[in-house]
Amino acid sequence: MEVALAQARQAATHQDVPIGAVIVGANGELIATGRNRRELDHDPTAHAEMLALRSAAQLLHGGWRLNGCTLVVTLEPCVMCAGAIVAARVDRLVFGAWDDKAGACGSVWDFVRDTANLHQIEVLPGVLAGQSAALLREFFGKRRPVR
């Protein structure tokens, strides 16, 4: 999670929402990283999770399936990212802060644990949630006036 938090801080330097992600292999090795790049790339799909998943799939020689891998991300994934996580066959999702507005892994929706999915994912929420949430509060605190 510390590496994902460092990625999140990097995203903020480009005016992107500070969210970072990493893909870890079955043996604990770091395979890929990602950070939000929507503003930098002018791409609505450039979420940290999507970029980490794409990078991992390209680096692994087994194709697009990320069996045995864990995705670690600083914020609960949205619906788009949750769908990609299931499609990529990630075994485990670890995330920091809950997203009570758009989260799709247990708060608003729980897509990744829907029993209708062909692939089931273990979800471990709340890892370093305070640090993840603090980055987001600081980022949005500078952009949105207090009411």
C-alpha positions as YAML, in Angstrom:
chain: A
units: angstrom
residues:
- id: 1
  name: MET
  ca: [0.00, 0.00, 0.00]
- id: 2
  name: GLU
  ca: [2.93, 2.33, 0.63]
- id: 3
  name: VAL
  ca: [3.90, 2.08, -3.06]
- id: 4
  name: ALA
  ca: [0.29, 2.78, -4.08]
- id: 5
  name: LEU
  ca: [0.25, 5.85, -1.80]
- id: 6
  name: ALA
  ca: [3.45, 7.10, -3.45]
- id: 7
  name: GLN
  ca: [1.78, 6.66, -6.85]
- id: 8
  name: ALA
  ca: [-1.23, 8.63, -5.56]
- id: 9
  name: ARG
  ca: [1.01, 11.51, -4.50]
- id: 10
  name: GLN
  ca: [2.54, 11.55, -7.99]
- id: 11
  name: ALA
  ca: [-0.93, 11.79, -9.56]
- id: 12
  name: ALA
  ca: [-1.68, 14.91, -7.53]
- id: 13
  name: THR
  ca: [1.37, 16.66, -9.00]
- id: 14
  name: HIS
  ca: [-0.42, 16.59, -12.37]
- id: 15
  name: GLN
  ca: [-3.72, 17.84, -10.92]
- id: 16
  name: ASP
  ca: [-5.17, 14.34, -11.05]
- id: 17
  name: VAL
  ca: [-7.16, 12.92, -8.14]
- id: 18
  name: PRO
  ca: [-4.54, 11.23, -5.91]
- id: 19
  name: ILE
  ca: [-5.25, 7.56, -6.42]
- id: 20
  name: GLY
  ca: [-2.51, 5.00, -6.86]
- id: 21
  name: ALA
  ca: [-2.48, 1.29, -7.58]
- id: 22
  name: VAL
  ca: [-0.06, -1.62, -7.76]
- id: 23
  name: ILE
  ca: [-0.26, -5.19, -8.99]
- id: 24
  name: VAL
  ca: [1.55, -7.75, -6.85]
- id: 25
  name: GLY
  ca: [2.29, -11.28, -8.04]
- id: 26
  name: ALA
  ca: [1.63, -14.52, -6.19]
- id: 27
  name: ASN
  ca: [5.14, -14.44, -4.69]
- id: 28
  name: GLY
  ca: [4.77, -10.86, -3.46]
- id: 29
  name: GLU
  ca: [6.77, -9.32, -6.30]
- id: 30
  name: LEU
  ca: [5.75, -5.89, -7.61]
- id: 31
  name: ILE
  ca: [4.61, -6.36, -11.20]
- id: 32
  name: ALA
  ca: [3.09, -3.02, -12.19]
- id: 33
  name: THR
  ca: [2.06, 0.38, -10.88]
- id: 34
  name: GLY
  ca: [-0.54, 2.91, -11.92]
- id: 35
  name: ARG
  ca: [-1.79, 6.31, -10.88]
- id: 36
  name: ASN
  ca: [-4.67, 8.45, -12.04]
- id: 37
  name: ARG
  ca: [-3.80, 10.15, -15.31]
- id: 38
  name: ARG
  ca: [-7.23, 11.35, -16.52]
- id: 39
  name: GLU
  ca: [-6.21, 15.01, -16.56]
- id: 40
  name: LEU
  ca: [-2.69, 14.38, -17.81]
- id: 41
  name: ASP
  ca: [-3.77, 12.03, -20.62]
- id: 42
  name: HIS
  ca: [-7.19, 13.60, -21.33]
- id: 43
  name: ASP
  ca: [-8.61, 10.10, -20.96]
- id: 44
  name: PRO
  ca: [-11.68, 9.30, -18.84]
- id: 45
  name: THR
  ca: [-10.56, 5.67, -18.51]
- id: 46
  name: ALA
  ca: [-7.06, 6.50, -17.19]
- id: 47
  name: HIS
  ca: [-7.83, 5.43, -13.63]
- id: 48
  name: ALA
  ca: [-4.96, 4.08, -11.52]
- id: 49
  name: GLU
  ca: [-6.44, 0.57, -11.49]
- id: 50
  name: MET
  ca: [-6.97, 0.44, -15.26]
- id: 51
  name: LEU
  ca: [-3.41, 1.56, -15.96]
- id: 52
  name: ALA
  ca: [-1.92, -0.93, -13.49]
- id: 53
  name: LEU
  ca: [-4.02, -3.78, -14.94]
- id: 54
  name: ARG
  ca: [-2.97, -2.89, -18.52]
- id: 55
  name: SER
  ca: [0.67, -2.65, -17.57]
- id: 56
  name: ALA
  ca: [0.64, -5.97, -15.69]
- id: 57
  name: ALA
  ca: [-1.08, -7.77, -18.55]
- id: 58
  name: GLN
  ca: [1.55, -6.49, -20.98]
- id: 59
  name: LEU
  ca: [4.45, -7.46, -18.70]
- id: 60
  name: LEU
  ca: [3.24, -10.97, -17.88]
- id: 61
  name: HIS
  ca: [3.78, -13.53, -20.59]
- id: 62
  name: GLY
  ca: [0.59, -15.43, -19.79]
- id: 63
  name: GLY
  ca: [-1.69, -12.96, -21.55]
- id: 64
  name: TRP
  ca: [-4.42, -10.82, -20.06]
- id: 65
  name: ARG
  ca: [-5.38, -13.12, -17.18]
- id: 66
  name: LEU
  ca: [-3.87, -11.95, -13.89]
- id: 67
  name: ASN
  ca: [-4.53, -15.14, -11.94]
- id: 68
  name: GLY
  ca: [-2.63, -15.23, -8.67]
- id: 69
  name: CYS
  ca: [-2.23, -11.45, -8.61]
- id: 70
  name: THR
  ca: [-3.37, -8.90, -6.06]
- id: 71
  name: LEU
  ca: [-4.45, -5.37, -6.93]
- id: 72
  name: VAL
  ca: [-3.68, -2.84, -4.20]
- id: 73
  name: VAL
  ca: [-5.32, 0.58, -4.60]
- id: 74
  name: THR
  ca: [-5.72, 3.60, -2.34]
- id: 75
  name: LEU
  ca: [-9.46, 4.08, -2.97]
- id: 76
  name: GLU
  ca: [-12.30, 1.61, -3.40]
- id: 77
  name: PRO
  ca: [-12.64, 1.03, -7.18]
- id: 78
  name: CYS
  ca: [-15.51, 2.42, -9.24]
- id: 79
  name: VAL
  ca: [-17.83, 0.36, -11.45]
- id: 80
  name: MET
  ca: [-15.56, 0.60, -14.51]
- id: 81
  name: CYS
  ca: [-12.51, -0.53, -12.55]
- id: 82
  name: ALA
  ca: [-14.44, -3.23, -10.69]
- id: 83
  name: GLY
  ca: [-15.52, -4.69, -14.03]
- id: 84
  name: ALA
  ca: [-11.94, -4.66, -15.29]
- id: 85
  name: ILE
  ca: [-10.71, -6.32, -12.08]
- id: 86
  name: VAL
  ca: [-13.20, -9.18, -12.52]
- id: 87
  name: ALA
  ca: [-12.42, -9.47, -16.25]
- id: 88
  name: ALA
  ca: [-8.68, -9.64, -15.54]
- id: 89
  name: ARG
  ca: [-9.22, -12.55, -13.11]
- id: 90
  name: VAL
  ca: [-7.37, -10.82, -10.27]
- id: 91
  name: ASP
  ca: [-7.49, -13.06, -7.18]
- id: 92
  name: ARG
  ca: [-7.43, -10.39, -4.48]
- id: 93
  name: LEU
  ca: [-8.31, -6.71, -4.13]
- id: 94
  name: VAL
  ca: [-6.83, -4.66, -1.30]
- id: 95
  name: PHE
  ca: [-7.94, -1.06, -0.95]
- id: 96
  name: GLY
  ca: [-7.54, 1.84, 1.43]
- id: 97
  name: ALA
  ca: [-10.38, 4.34, 1.73]
- id: 98
  name: TRP
  ca: [-14.02, 3.58, 1.04]
- id: 99
  name: ASP
  ca: [-15.75, 5.58, -1.72]
- id: 100
  name: ASP
  ca: [-19.25, 6.27, -0.42]
- id: 101
  name: LYS
  ca: [-20.22, 8.07, -3.66]
- id: 102
  name: ALA
  ca: [-19.04, 5.74, -6.43]
- id: 103
  name: GLY
  ca: [-17.49, 2.65, -4.84]
- id: 104
  name: ALA
  ca: [-18.29, -0.69, -6.45]
- id: 105
  name: CYS
  ca: [-16.54, -3.08, -4.05]
- id: 106
  name: GLY
  ca: [-18.74, -2.96, -0.99]
- id: 107
  name: SER
  ca: [-20.02, 0.56, -0.34]
- id: 108
  name: VAL
  ca: [-22.47, 1.73, -3.02]
- id: 109
  name: TRP
  ca: [-22.29, -1.50, -5.05]
- id: 110
  name: ASP
  ca: [-20.43, -4.76, -4.56]
- id: 111
  name: PHE
  ca: [-19.73, -5.83, -8.11]
- id: 112
  name: VAL
  ca: [-16.51, -7.73, -7.43]
- id: 113
  name: ARG
  ca: [-18.19, -10.09, -4.95]
- id: 114
  name: ASP
  ca: [-21.40, -10.58, -6.93]
- id: 115
  name: THR
  ca: [-22.03, -14.33, -7.03]
- id: 116
  name: ALA
  ca: [-23.20, -14.04, -10.65]
- id: 117
  name: ASN
  ca: [-19.62, -13.29, -11.71]
- id: 118
  name: LEU
  ca: [-17.67, -16.15, -13.23]
- id: 119
  name: HIS
  ca: [-14.65, -15.20, -11.12]
- id: 120
  name: GLN
  ca: [-14.73, -14.56, -7.38]
- id: 121
  name: ILE
  ca: [-12.37, -12.05, -5.79]
- id: 122
  name: GLU
  ca: [-11.21, -11.80, -2.19]
- id: 123
  name: VAL
  ca: [-11.62, -8.21, -0.93]
- id: 124
  name: LEU
  ca: [-9.56, -6.70, 1.90]
- id: 125
  name: PRO
  ca: [-10.75, -3.12, 2.57]
- id: 126
  name: GLY
  ca: [-9.46, -0.41, 4.87]
- id: 127
  name: VAL
  ca: [-5.68, -0.95, 4.57]
- id: 128
  name: LEU
  ca: [-4.04, 2.38, 5.50]
- id: 129
  name: ALA
  ca: [-7.46, 3.95, 4.95]
- id: 130
  name: GLY
  ca: [-6.61, 7.01, 7.04]
- id: 131
  name: GLN
  ca: [-3.60, 7.89, 4.91]
- id: 132
  name: SER
  ca: [-5.52, 7.31, 1.68]
- id: 133
  name: ALA
  ca: [-8.45, 9.42, 2.84]
- id: 134
  name: ALA
  ca: [-6.13, 12.20, 4.05]
- id: 135
  name: LEU
  ca: [-4.59, 12.53, 0.57]
- id: 136
  name: LEU
  ca: [-8.05, 12.89, -0.95]
- id: 137
  name: ARG
  ca: [-9.24, 15.39, 1.69]
- id: 138
  name: GLU
  ca: [-6.16, 17.53, 1.15]
- id: 139
  name: PHE
  ca: [-6.53, 17.42, -2.64]
- id: 140
  name: PHE
  ca: [-10.22, 18.32, -2.69]
- id: 141
  name: GLY
  ca: [-9.87, 20.78, 0.20]
- id: 142
  name: LYS
  ca: [-7.71, 22.95, -2.05]
- id: 143
  name: ARG
  ca: [-10.24, 22.80, -4.90]
- id: 144
  name: ARG
  ca: [-13.63, 23.03, -3.25]
- id: 145
  name: PRO
  ca: [-14.67, 25.86, -0.96]
- id: 146
  name: VAL
  ca: [-15.83, 24.94, 2.51]
- id: 147
  name: ARG
  ca: [-19.58, 25.44, 2.89]
...
